[in-house]
Amino acid sequence: MIAHPLSQAPMTSTAPMLSWMSSLADATRTRTLRLLERHELSVAEVCAVLQLPQSTVSRHLKVLGDDRWVISRREGTSRVYRMRSAELEPGARRLWQLVREQTASTATIDQDERRLAHVLAERQTRSQAFFSTAAGQWDKLRREFFGDRFDLLALPALLDETWTIADLGCGTGQIAEALAPFVQQVIAVDSSTAMLKAARTRLGNLSNVDIRRGDLTTLPIDDAQLDAATIFLVLHHVSEPAAVFSEIARTLKPGGKLLIVDMLHHDRREMREQMGHVWLGFEQEQLADWLSEADFTLRRFTPLPTEPDAKGPGLFAAVARKGGGA
């Protein structure tokens, strides 16, 4: 027996649409969806707006969840819900748009809107109350939860992700490690075998960090390869800073930036004898002259805040641009 051609055509199931229609046939569930379409709310907040007991709201949320109208996530000891607006299937989205339009102008919906505004205002008030009472201890609380340096560690995210940056006199690689997640490449340079060994241990798992041995006056970097360079607590060991700046200028692209962090001028001569410092820190004018000789313009010279436990001289951060410019 030969089957009729029509009997072989696949039939589109109407079950999902019937289930969606059943979900939205209940006024409480449509009221709930109107709330969760615009805001993520807890069960308690939905109860407050709808003025219904938790058991009733939870039952309706389960139906909406089973039919994939809403999703939830755990927040502390409770759950918060939102509508799956962007993930709805096309048929469900069209059905919801029709139901939402048809139920928009009712006294019940107007009351829900007023109570929702009150619930959201209470939420904001609780947040403001927390900061009002915790303001005096906020730094301590933030440090306990997130540590001392999370804000500083995040700041390199402001850098251009296509940049190549050199960490000159990289030491054990702390600066290169902080920069690497946010730029295309970091070239870490140092002349000390011991320092480079420590840097390789620290940076070995970072594929975009290139560790090179070299002197600051003969950098192992091509002409105009860098978008920016850093030199942290190195300059006071250099006998001829102007020559170093000229070499750095060679490796920077036009308009490239140089960040210098070092000691402000001080009179602690024991650092020269005990630690081999060539310079007892630097004055802004002195630094600006050396940079100018190397085709840099000093754009900023900022003394850094002193850490309470720090025993060394004060530090500065200086930013210079190759060739000047804006």
mmCIF file of C-alpha atoms in Angstrom:
data_model
loop_
_atom_site.group_PDB
_atom_site.id
_atom_site.type_symbol
_atom_site.label_atom_id
_atom_site.label_comp_id
_atom_site.label_asym_id
_atom_site.label_seq_id
_atom_site.Cartn_x
_atom_site.Cartn_y
_atom_site.Cartn_z
ATOM 1 C CA MET A 1 0.000 0.000 0.000
ATOM 2 C CA ILE A 2 1.413 3.399 -1.016
ATOM 3 C CA ALA A 3 1.077 6.176 1.520
ATOM 4 C CA HIS A 4 -0.605 9.376 0.460
ATOM 5 C CA PRO A 5 2.024 12.124 -0.064
ATOM 6 C CA LEU A 6 0.303 14.385 2.447
ATOM 7 C CA SER A 7 0.715 11.778 5.145
ATOM 8 C CA GLN A 8 4.501 12.156 4.919
ATOM 9 C CA ALA A 9 4.543 15.917 5.565
ATOM 10 C CA PRO A 10 5.741 16.781 9.091
ATOM 11 C CA MET A 11 3.102 18.277 11.334
ATOM 12 C CA THR A 12 3.994 21.333 13.372
ATOM 13 C CA SER A 13 3.196 20.667 17.012
ATOM 14 C CA THR A 14 0.766 23.095 18.620
ATOM 15 C CA ALA A 15 1.689 21.948 22.138
ATOM 16 C CA PRO A 16 4.107 24.812 22.940
ATOM 17 C CA MET A 17 1.639 27.460 21.830
ATOM 18 C CA LEU A 18 -1.173 25.880 23.817
ATOM 19 C CA SER A 19 1.055 25.745 26.881
ATOM 20 C CA TRP A 20 2.045 29.415 26.442
ATOM 21 C CA MET A 21 -1.589 30.401 26.066
ATOM 22 C CA SER A 22 -2.441 28.462 29.220
ATOM 23 C CA SER A 23 0.338 30.279 31.116
ATOM 24 C CA LEU A 24 -0.885 33.691 30.066
ATOM 25 C CA ALA A 25 -4.564 32.894 30.586
ATOM 26 C CA ASP A 26 -4.116 33.614 34.297
ATOM 27 C CA ALA A 27 -4.277 37.304 35.245
ATOM 28 C CA THR A 28 -1.802 36.904 38.141
ATOM 29 C CA ARG A 29 0.797 35.424 35.847
ATOM 30 C CA THR A 30 0.428 38.197 33.289
ATOM 31 C CA ARG A 31 0.739 40.778 36.067
ATOM 32 C CA THR A 32 3.891 38.999 37.262
ATOM 33 C CA LEU A 33 5.397 38.956 33.783
ATOM 34 C CA ARG A 34 4.756 42.683 33.356
ATOM 35 C CA LEU A 35 6.881 43.269 36.475
ATOM 36 C CA LEU A 36 9.667 40.844 35.581
ATOM 37 C CA GLU A 37 9.953 42.098 32.008
ATOM 38 C CA ARG A 38 11.503 45.330 33.258
ATOM 39 C CA HIS A 39 13.013 44.442 36.638
ATOM 40 C CA GLU A 40 14.706 41.545 38.363
ATOM 41 C CA LEU A 41 12.723 40.993 41.573
ATOM 42 C CA SER A 42 12.770 38.700 44.562
ATOM 43 C CA VAL A 43 9.749 36.611 45.533
ATOM 44 C CA ALA A 44 9.146 38.937 48.486
ATOM 45 C CA GLU A 45 9.165 41.972 46.202
ATOM 46 C CA VAL A 46 6.709 40.356 43.779
ATOM 47 C CA CYS A 47 4.472 39.516 46.759
ATOM 48 C CA ALA A 48 4.569 43.126 47.922
ATOM 49 C CA VAL A 49 3.552 44.451 44.511
ATOM 50 C CA LEU A 50 0.830 41.908 43.805
ATOM 51 C CA GLN A 51 -0.328 41.832 47.448
ATOM 52 C CA LEU A 52 -0.452 38.055 47.414
ATOM 53 C CA PRO A 53 0.962 35.417 49.808
ATOM 54 C CA GLN A 54 4.328 33.854 49.040
ATOM 55 C CA SER A 55 2.854 30.413 48.412
ATOM 56 C CA THR A 56 0.614 31.804 45.670
ATOM 57 C CA VAL A 57 3.378 33.810 44.015
ATOM 58 C CA SER A 58 5.808 30.876 44.176
ATOM 59 C CA ARG A 59 3.232 28.596 42.525
ATOM 60 C CA HIS A 60 2.717 31.016 39.647
ATOM 61 C CA LEU A 61 6.467 31.556 39.245
ATOM 62 C CA LYS A 62 6.935 27.794 38.934
ATOM 63 C CA VAL A 63 4.398 27.639 36.096
ATOM 64 C CA LEU A 64 6.125 30.536 34.332
ATOM 65 C CA GLY A 65 9.501 28.898 34.873
ATOM 66 C CA ASP A 66 8.340 25.518 33.543
ATOM 67 C CA ASP A 67 7.042 27.198 30.383
ATOM 68 C CA ARG A 68 10.347 29.136 30.038
ATOM 69 C CA TRP A 69 8.836 32.591 30.515
ATOM 70 C CA VAL A 70 11.118 33.427 33.458
ATOM 71 C CA ILE A 71 14.500 32.404 34.819
ATOM 72 C CA SER A 72 15.914 32.780 38.310
ATOM 73 C CA ARG A 73 19.237 32.942 40.093
ATOM 74 C CA ARG A 74 20.250 32.597 43.698
ATOM 75 C CA GLU A 75 21.165 35.763 45.569
ATOM 76 C CA GLY A 76 22.211 35.076 49.138
ATOM 77 C CA THR A 77 19.515 32.985 50.815
ATOM 78 C CA SER A 78 16.759 33.878 48.327
ATOM 79 C CA ARG A 79 16.105 33.756 44.597
ATOM 80 C CA VAL A 80 15.489 36.602 42.184
ATOM 81 C CA TYR A 81 13.514 36.291 38.943
ATOM 82 C CA ARG A 82 13.399 38.022 35.580
ATOM 83 C CA MET A 83 11.584 37.442 32.304
ATOM 84 C CA ARG A 84 13.524 35.703 29.527
ATOM 85 C CA SER A 85 12.684 38.578 27.165
ATOM 86 C CA ALA A 86 15.597 38.260 24.769
ATOM 87 C CA GLU A 87 15.515 34.445 24.755
ATOM 88 C CA LEU A 88 11.789 33.944 24.072
ATOM 89 C CA GLU A 89 10.860 31.932 21.003
ATOM 90 C CA PRO A 90 9.289 34.037 18.223
ATOM 91 C CA GLY A 91 5.798 32.612 18.780
ATOM 92 C CA ALA A 92 5.947 33.234 22.517
ATOM 93 C CA ARG A 93 7.206 36.773 21.940
ATOM 94 C CA ARG A 94 4.327 37.616 19.593
ATOM 95 C CA LEU A 95 1.803 36.118 22.017
ATOM 96 C CA TRP A 96 3.216 38.120 24.917
ATOM 97 C CA GLN A 97 3.179 41.366 22.934
ATOM 98 C CA LEU A 98 -0.536 40.840 22.214
ATOM 99 C CA VAL A 99 -1.391 39.994 25.834
ATOM 100 C CA ARG A 100 0.644 42.921 27.162
ATOM 101 C CA GLU A 101 -1.111 45.370 24.840
ATOM 102 C CA GLN A 102 -4.560 44.071 25.745
ATOM 103 C CA THR A 103 -3.941 44.279 29.514
ATOM 104 C CA ALA A 104 -2.112 47.617 29.593
ATOM 105 C CA SER A 105 -4.942 49.968 30.593
ATOM 106 C CA THR A 106 -6.493 48.514 33.717
ATOM 107 C CA ALA A 107 -6.831 49.808 37.253
ATOM 108 C CA THR A 108 -5.031 46.723 38.588
ATOM 109 C CA ILE A 109 -1.985 47.350 36.396
ATOM 110 C CA ASP A 110 -1.896 51.013 37.454
ATOM 111 C CA GLN A 111 -1.880 49.960 41.110
ATOM 112 C CA ASP A 112 0.843 47.409 40.430
ATOM 113 C CA GLU A 113 2.965 50.172 38.878
ATOM 114 C CA ARG A 114 2.569 52.415 41.935
ATOM 115 C CA ARG A 115 3.443 49.605 44.338
ATOM 116 C CA LEU A 116 6.404 48.597 42.165
ATOM 117 C CA ALA A 117 7.764 52.151 42.314
ATOM 118 C CA HIS A 118 7.459 52.016 46.102
ATOM 119 C CA VAL A 119 9.262 48.650 46.290
ATOM 120 C CA LEU A 120 12.114 49.930 44.111
ATOM 121 C CA ALA A 121 12.362 53.103 46.183
ATOM 122 C CA GLU A 122 12.613 51.004 49.351
ATOM 123 C CA ARG A 123 15.370 48.964 47.757
ATOM 124 C CA GLN A 124 17.315 52.155 47.015
ATOM 125 C CA THR A 125 16.659 53.459 50.521
ATOM 126 C CA ARG A 126 18.094 50.277 52.042
ATOM 127 C CA SER A 127 21.204 50.648 49.905
ATOM 128 C CA GLN A 128 21.624 54.295 50.898
ATOM 129 C CA ALA A 129 21.046 53.417 54.552
ATOM 130 C CA PHE A 130 23.842 50.859 54.370
ATOM 131 C CA PHE A 131 26.302 53.404 53.010
ATOM 132 C CA SER A 132 25.156 56.007 55.538
ATOM 133 C CA THR A 133 25.937 53.681 58.430
ATOM 134 C CA ALA A 134 29.011 52.075 56.836
ATOM 135 C CA ALA A 135 30.691 55.188 55.437
ATOM 136 C CA GLY A 136 33.161 55.361 58.304
ATOM 137 C CA GLN A 137 34.165 51.735 57.830
ATOM 138 C CA TRP A 138 33.713 51.414 54.061
ATOM 139 C CA ASP A 139 37.442 51.328 53.271
ATOM 140 C CA LYS A 140 37.927 48.590 55.868
ATOM 141 C CA LEU A 141 34.951 46.590 54.579
ATOM 142 C CA ARG A 142 36.075 46.915 50.963
ATOM 143 C CA ARG A 143 39.606 45.848 51.893
ATOM 144 C CA GLU A 144 38.310 42.817 53.810
ATOM 145 C CA PHE A 145 36.155 41.697 50.890
ATOM 146 C CA PHE A 146 38.362 42.551 47.927
ATOM 147 C CA GLY A 147 41.907 43.228 49.155
ATOM 148 C CA ASP A 148 44.135 46.314 49.005
ATOM 149 C CA ARG A 149 44.990 46.625 45.302
ATOM 150 C CA PHE A 150 41.935 45.521 43.297
ATOM 151 C CA ASP A 151 41.248 49.075 42.112
ATOM 152 C CA LEU A 152 44.838 49.659 40.994
ATOM 153 C CA LEU A 153 44.970 46.249 39.317
ATOM 154 C CA ALA A 154 41.891 47.159 37.275
ATOM 155 C CA LEU A 155 43.108 50.572 36.062
ATOM 156 C CA PRO A 156 45.257 49.195 33.172
ATOM 157 C CA ALA A 157 41.956 48.172 31.553
ATOM 158 C CA LEU A 158 41.833 51.799 30.351
ATOM 159 C CA LEU A 159 44.751 51.036 28.013
ATOM 160 C CA ASP A 160 44.225 50.286 24.335
ATOM 161 C CA GLU A 161 44.058 46.513 23.879
ATOM 162 C CA THR A 162 46.070 46.734 20.616
ATOM 163 C CA TRP A 163 49.113 48.340 22.249
ATOM 164 C CA THR A 164 52.622 46.975 22.609
ATOM 165 C CA ILE A 165 54.180 48.201 25.856
ATOM 166 C CA ALA A 166 57.699 47.794 27.205
ATOM 167 C CA ASP A 167 58.429 47.298 30.899
ATOM 168 C CA LEU A 168 61.999 48.600 31.053
ATOM 169 C CA GLY A 169 64.131 47.450 33.966
ATOM 170 C CA CYS A 170 61.354 44.938 34.601
ATOM 171 C CA GLY A 171 62.965 43.304 37.652
ATOM 172 C CA THR A 172 60.851 40.364 38.761
ATOM 173 C CA GLY A 173 58.023 41.266 36.363
ATOM 174 C CA GLN A 174 55.408 42.807 38.645
ATOM 175 C CA ILE A 175 54.506 45.640 36.258
ATOM 176 C CA ALA A 176 54.527 43.394 33.186
ATOM 177 C CA GLU A 177 52.189 41.002 34.997
ATOM 178 C CA ALA A 178 49.750 43.829 35.750
ATOM 179 C CA LEU A 179 49.775 45.120 32.147
ATOM 180 C CA ALA A 180 49.648 41.834 30.234
ATOM 181 C CA PRO A 181 45.903 41.058 30.565
ATOM 182 C CA PHE A 182 44.967 44.380 28.987
ATOM 183 C CA VAL A 183 47.310 44.910 26.004
ATOM 184 C CA GLN A 184 48.409 42.974 22.925
ATOM 185 C CA GLN A 185 52.045 42.515 23.958
ATOM 186 C CA VAL A 186 54.407 43.376 26.791
ATOM 187 C CA ILE A 187 58.166 43.383 26.189
ATOM 188 C CA ALA A 188 59.948 43.013 29.529
ATOM 189 C CA VAL A 189 63.625 44.034 29.513
ATOM 190 C CA ASP A 190 66.287 43.771 32.214
ATOM 191 C CA SER A 191 70.062 43.386 32.303
ATOM 192 C CA SER A 192 70.190 41.229 35.442
ATOM 193 C CA THR A 193 70.275 37.455 34.962
ATOM 194 C CA ALA A 194 68.849 36.888 38.443
ATOM 195 C CA MET A 195 65.988 39.319 37.880
ATOM 196 C CA LEU A 196 65.146 37.790 34.496
ATOM 197 C CA LYS A 197 65.062 34.310 36.042
ATOM 198 C CA ALA A 198 62.556 35.535 38.641
ATOM 199 C CA ALA A 199 60.545 37.291 35.926
ATOM 200 C CA ARG A 200 60.345 34.123 33.825
ATOM 201 C CA THR A 201 59.061 32.221 36.850
ATOM 202 C CA ARG A 202 56.384 34.849 37.448
ATOM 203 C CA LEU A 203 55.401 35.478 33.819
ATOM 204 C CA GLY A 204 55.914 32.058 32.276
ATOM 205 C CA ASN A 205 52.218 31.367 31.742
ATOM 206 C CA LEU A 206 51.509 34.708 30.007
ATOM 207 C CA SER A 207 51.736 34.124 26.255
ATOM 208 C CA ASN A 208 51.823 37.820 25.340
ATOM 209 C CA VAL A 209 54.860 38.698 27.488
ATOM 210 C CA ASP A 210 58.253 38.625 25.736
ATOM 211 C CA ILE A 211 61.151 38.643 28.235
ATOM 212 C CA ARG A 212 64.444 39.961 26.849
ATOM 213 C CA ARG A 213 67.884 40.619 28.274
ATOM 214 C CA GLY A 214 69.293 44.025 27.431
ATOM 215 C CA ASP A 215 70.694 47.315 28.643
ATOM 216 C CA LEU A 216 68.620 50.479 28.795
ATOM 217 C CA THR A 217 71.060 52.284 26.492
ATOM 218 C CA THR A 218 70.889 49.532 23.827
ATOM 219 C CA LEU A 219 67.368 48.145 24.055
ATOM 220 C CA PRO A 220 66.627 44.890 22.194
ATOM 221 C CA ILE A 221 63.531 46.481 20.617
ATOM 222 C CA ASP A 222 62.997 47.615 17.016
ATOM 223 C CA ASP A 223 62.586 51.246 16.016
ATOM 224 C CA ALA A 224 59.077 52.672 16.521
ATOM 225 C CA GLN A 225 57.731 49.329 17.796
ATOM 226 C CA LEU A 226 56.187 50.546 21.052
ATOM 227 C CA ASP A 227 52.996 52.410 21.800
ATOM 228 C CA ALA A 228 54.142 53.075 25.371
ATOM 229 C CA ALA A 229 56.892 52.237 27.847
ATOM 230 C CA THR A 230 57.247 52.175 31.618
ATOM 231 C CA ILE A 231 60.356 52.562 33.748
ATOM 232 C CA PHE A 232 59.663 51.972 37.445
ATOM 233 C CA LEU A 233 62.273 52.700 40.139
ATOM 234 C CA VAL A 234 65.150 52.275 37.688
ATOM 235 C CA LEU A 235 66.212 55.776 36.680
ATOM 236 C CA HIS A 236 68.063 56.499 39.934
ATOM 237 C CA HIS A 237 70.470 53.662 39.024
ATOM 238 C CA VAL A 238 71.260 55.145 35.576
ATOM 239 C CA SER A 239 74.373 57.263 35.114
ATOM 240 C CA GLU A 240 73.101 59.073 31.999
ATOM 241 C CA PRO A 241 69.301 59.457 32.033
ATOM 242 C CA ALA A 242 69.299 61.596 28.874
ATOM 243 C CA ALA A 243 70.941 58.767 26.910
ATOM 244 C CA VAL A 244 68.356 56.295 28.219
ATOM 245 C CA PHE A 245 65.517 58.598 27.216
ATOM 246 C CA SER A 246 66.987 58.935 23.706
ATOM 247 C CA GLU A 247 67.089 55.155 23.356
ATOM 248 C CA ILE A 248 63.515 54.803 24.607
ATOM 249 C CA ALA A 249 62.431 57.495 22.120
ATOM 250 C CA ARG A 250 63.929 55.386 19.309
ATOM 251 C CA THR A 251 61.670 52.444 20.211
ATOM 252 C CA LEU A 252 58.463 54.475 20.580
ATOM 253 C CA LYS A 253 56.061 55.344 17.803
ATOM 254 C CA PRO A 254 55.461 59.068 17.167
ATOM 255 C CA GLY A 255 53.261 60.306 19.989
ATOM 256 C CA GLY A 256 54.112 57.260 22.127
ATOM 257 C CA LYS A 257 54.018 57.668 25.900
ATOM 258 C CA LEU A 258 56.596 57.048 28.594
ATOM 259 C CA LEU A 259 55.600 56.551 32.234
ATOM 260 C CA ILE A 260 58.378 57.134 34.789
ATOM 261 C CA VAL A 261 57.939 56.274 38.448
ATOM 262 C CA ASP A 262 60.856 57.128 40.718
ATOM 263 C CA MET A 263 61.914 58.984 43.854
ATOM 264 C CA LEU A 264 61.461 62.664 44.482
ATOM 265 C CA HIS A 265 64.683 64.505 45.283
ATOM 266 C CA HIS A 266 65.878 63.663 48.823
ATOM 267 C CA ASP A 267 68.987 63.926 51.017
ATOM 268 C CA ARG A 268 69.283 60.338 52.269
ATOM 269 C CA ARG A 269 72.873 59.774 51.194
ATOM 270 C CA GLU A 270 73.043 56.375 52.834
ATOM 271 C CA MET A 271 70.967 55.018 49.925
ATOM 272 C CA ARG A 272 73.839 55.880 47.592
ATOM 273 C CA GLU A 273 76.345 53.995 49.720
ATOM 274 C CA GLN A 274 74.187 51.054 50.800
ATOM 275 C CA MET A 275 72.099 50.478 47.659
ATOM 276 C CA GLY A 276 74.249 51.876 44.856
ATOM 277 C CA HIS A 277 71.912 54.716 43.914
ATOM 278 C CA VAL A 278 73.490 57.101 41.409
ATOM 279 C CA TRP A 279 70.858 59.805 41.919
ATOM 280 C CA LEU A 280 69.175 60.936 45.127
ATOM 281 C CA GLY A 281 65.837 61.290 43.431
ATOM 282 C CA PHE A 282 64.854 63.886 40.822
ATOM 283 C CA GLU A 283 63.443 67.383 40.496
ATOM 284 C CA GLN A 284 60.735 68.042 37.919
ATOM 285 C CA GLU A 285 62.809 70.658 36.055
ATOM 286 C CA GLN A 286 65.805 68.336 35.823
ATOM 287 C CA LEU A 287 63.679 65.547 34.413
ATOM 288 C CA ALA A 288 61.989 67.873 31.922
ATOM 289 C CA ASP A 289 65.376 69.014 30.546
ATOM 290 C CA TRP A 290 66.618 65.451 29.970
ATOM 291 C CA LEU A 291 63.353 64.467 28.303
ATOM 292 C CA SER A 292 63.422 67.523 26.061
ATOM 293 C CA GLU A 293 66.916 66.577 24.829
ATOM 294 C CA ALA A 294 65.480 63.203 23.774
ATOM 295 C CA ASP A 295 62.508 64.684 21.848
ATOM 296 C CA PHE A 296 60.025 64.138 24.676
ATOM 297 C CA THR A 297 57.649 66.623 26.223
ATOM 298 C CA LEU A 298 56.919 66.208 29.914
ATOM 299 C CA ARG A 299 53.138 66.256 30.135
ATOM 300 C CA ARG A 300 52.620 65.535 33.819
ATOM 301 C CA PHE A 301 54.664 65.273 37.020
ATOM 302 C CA THR A 302 52.640 64.100 40.033
ATOM 303 C CA PRO A 303 53.936 63.301 43.543
ATOM 304 C CA LEU A 304 52.328 60.054 44.706
ATOM 305 C CA PRO A 305 50.591 59.603 48.064
ATOM 306 C CA THR A 306 52.870 58.123 50.700
ATOM 307 C CA GLU A 307 51.981 54.717 52.084
ATOM 308 C CA PRO A 308 51.812 54.793 55.914
ATOM 309 C CA ASP A 309 54.251 51.891 56.281
ATOM 310 C CA ALA A 310 56.642 52.954 53.518
ATOM 311 C CA LYS A 311 60.197 53.681 54.720
ATOM 312 C CA GLY A 312 61.658 55.120 51.533
ATOM 313 C CA PRO A 313 61.589 58.646 50.049
ATOM 314 C CA GLY A 314 58.454 59.955 48.364
ATOM 315 C CA LEU A 315 57.703 58.911 44.789
ATOM 316 C CA PHE A 316 56.431 60.662 41.675
ATOM 317 C CA ALA A 317 54.733 59.574 38.451
ATOM 318 C CA ALA A 318 55.783 61.438 35.308
ATOM 319 C CA VAL A 319 54.222 61.058 31.861
ATOM 320 C CA ALA A 320 56.079 62.185 28.749
ATOM 321 C CA ARG A 321 55.035 62.042 25.086
ATOM 322 C CA LYS A 322 57.449 61.511 22.230
ATOM 323 C CA GLY A 323 57.539 64.604 20.069
ATOM 324 C CA GLY A 324 55.159 66.497 22.366
ATOM 325 C CA GLY A 325 51.693 66.759 20.843
ATOM 326 C CA ALA A 326 48.330 66.954 22.537
#
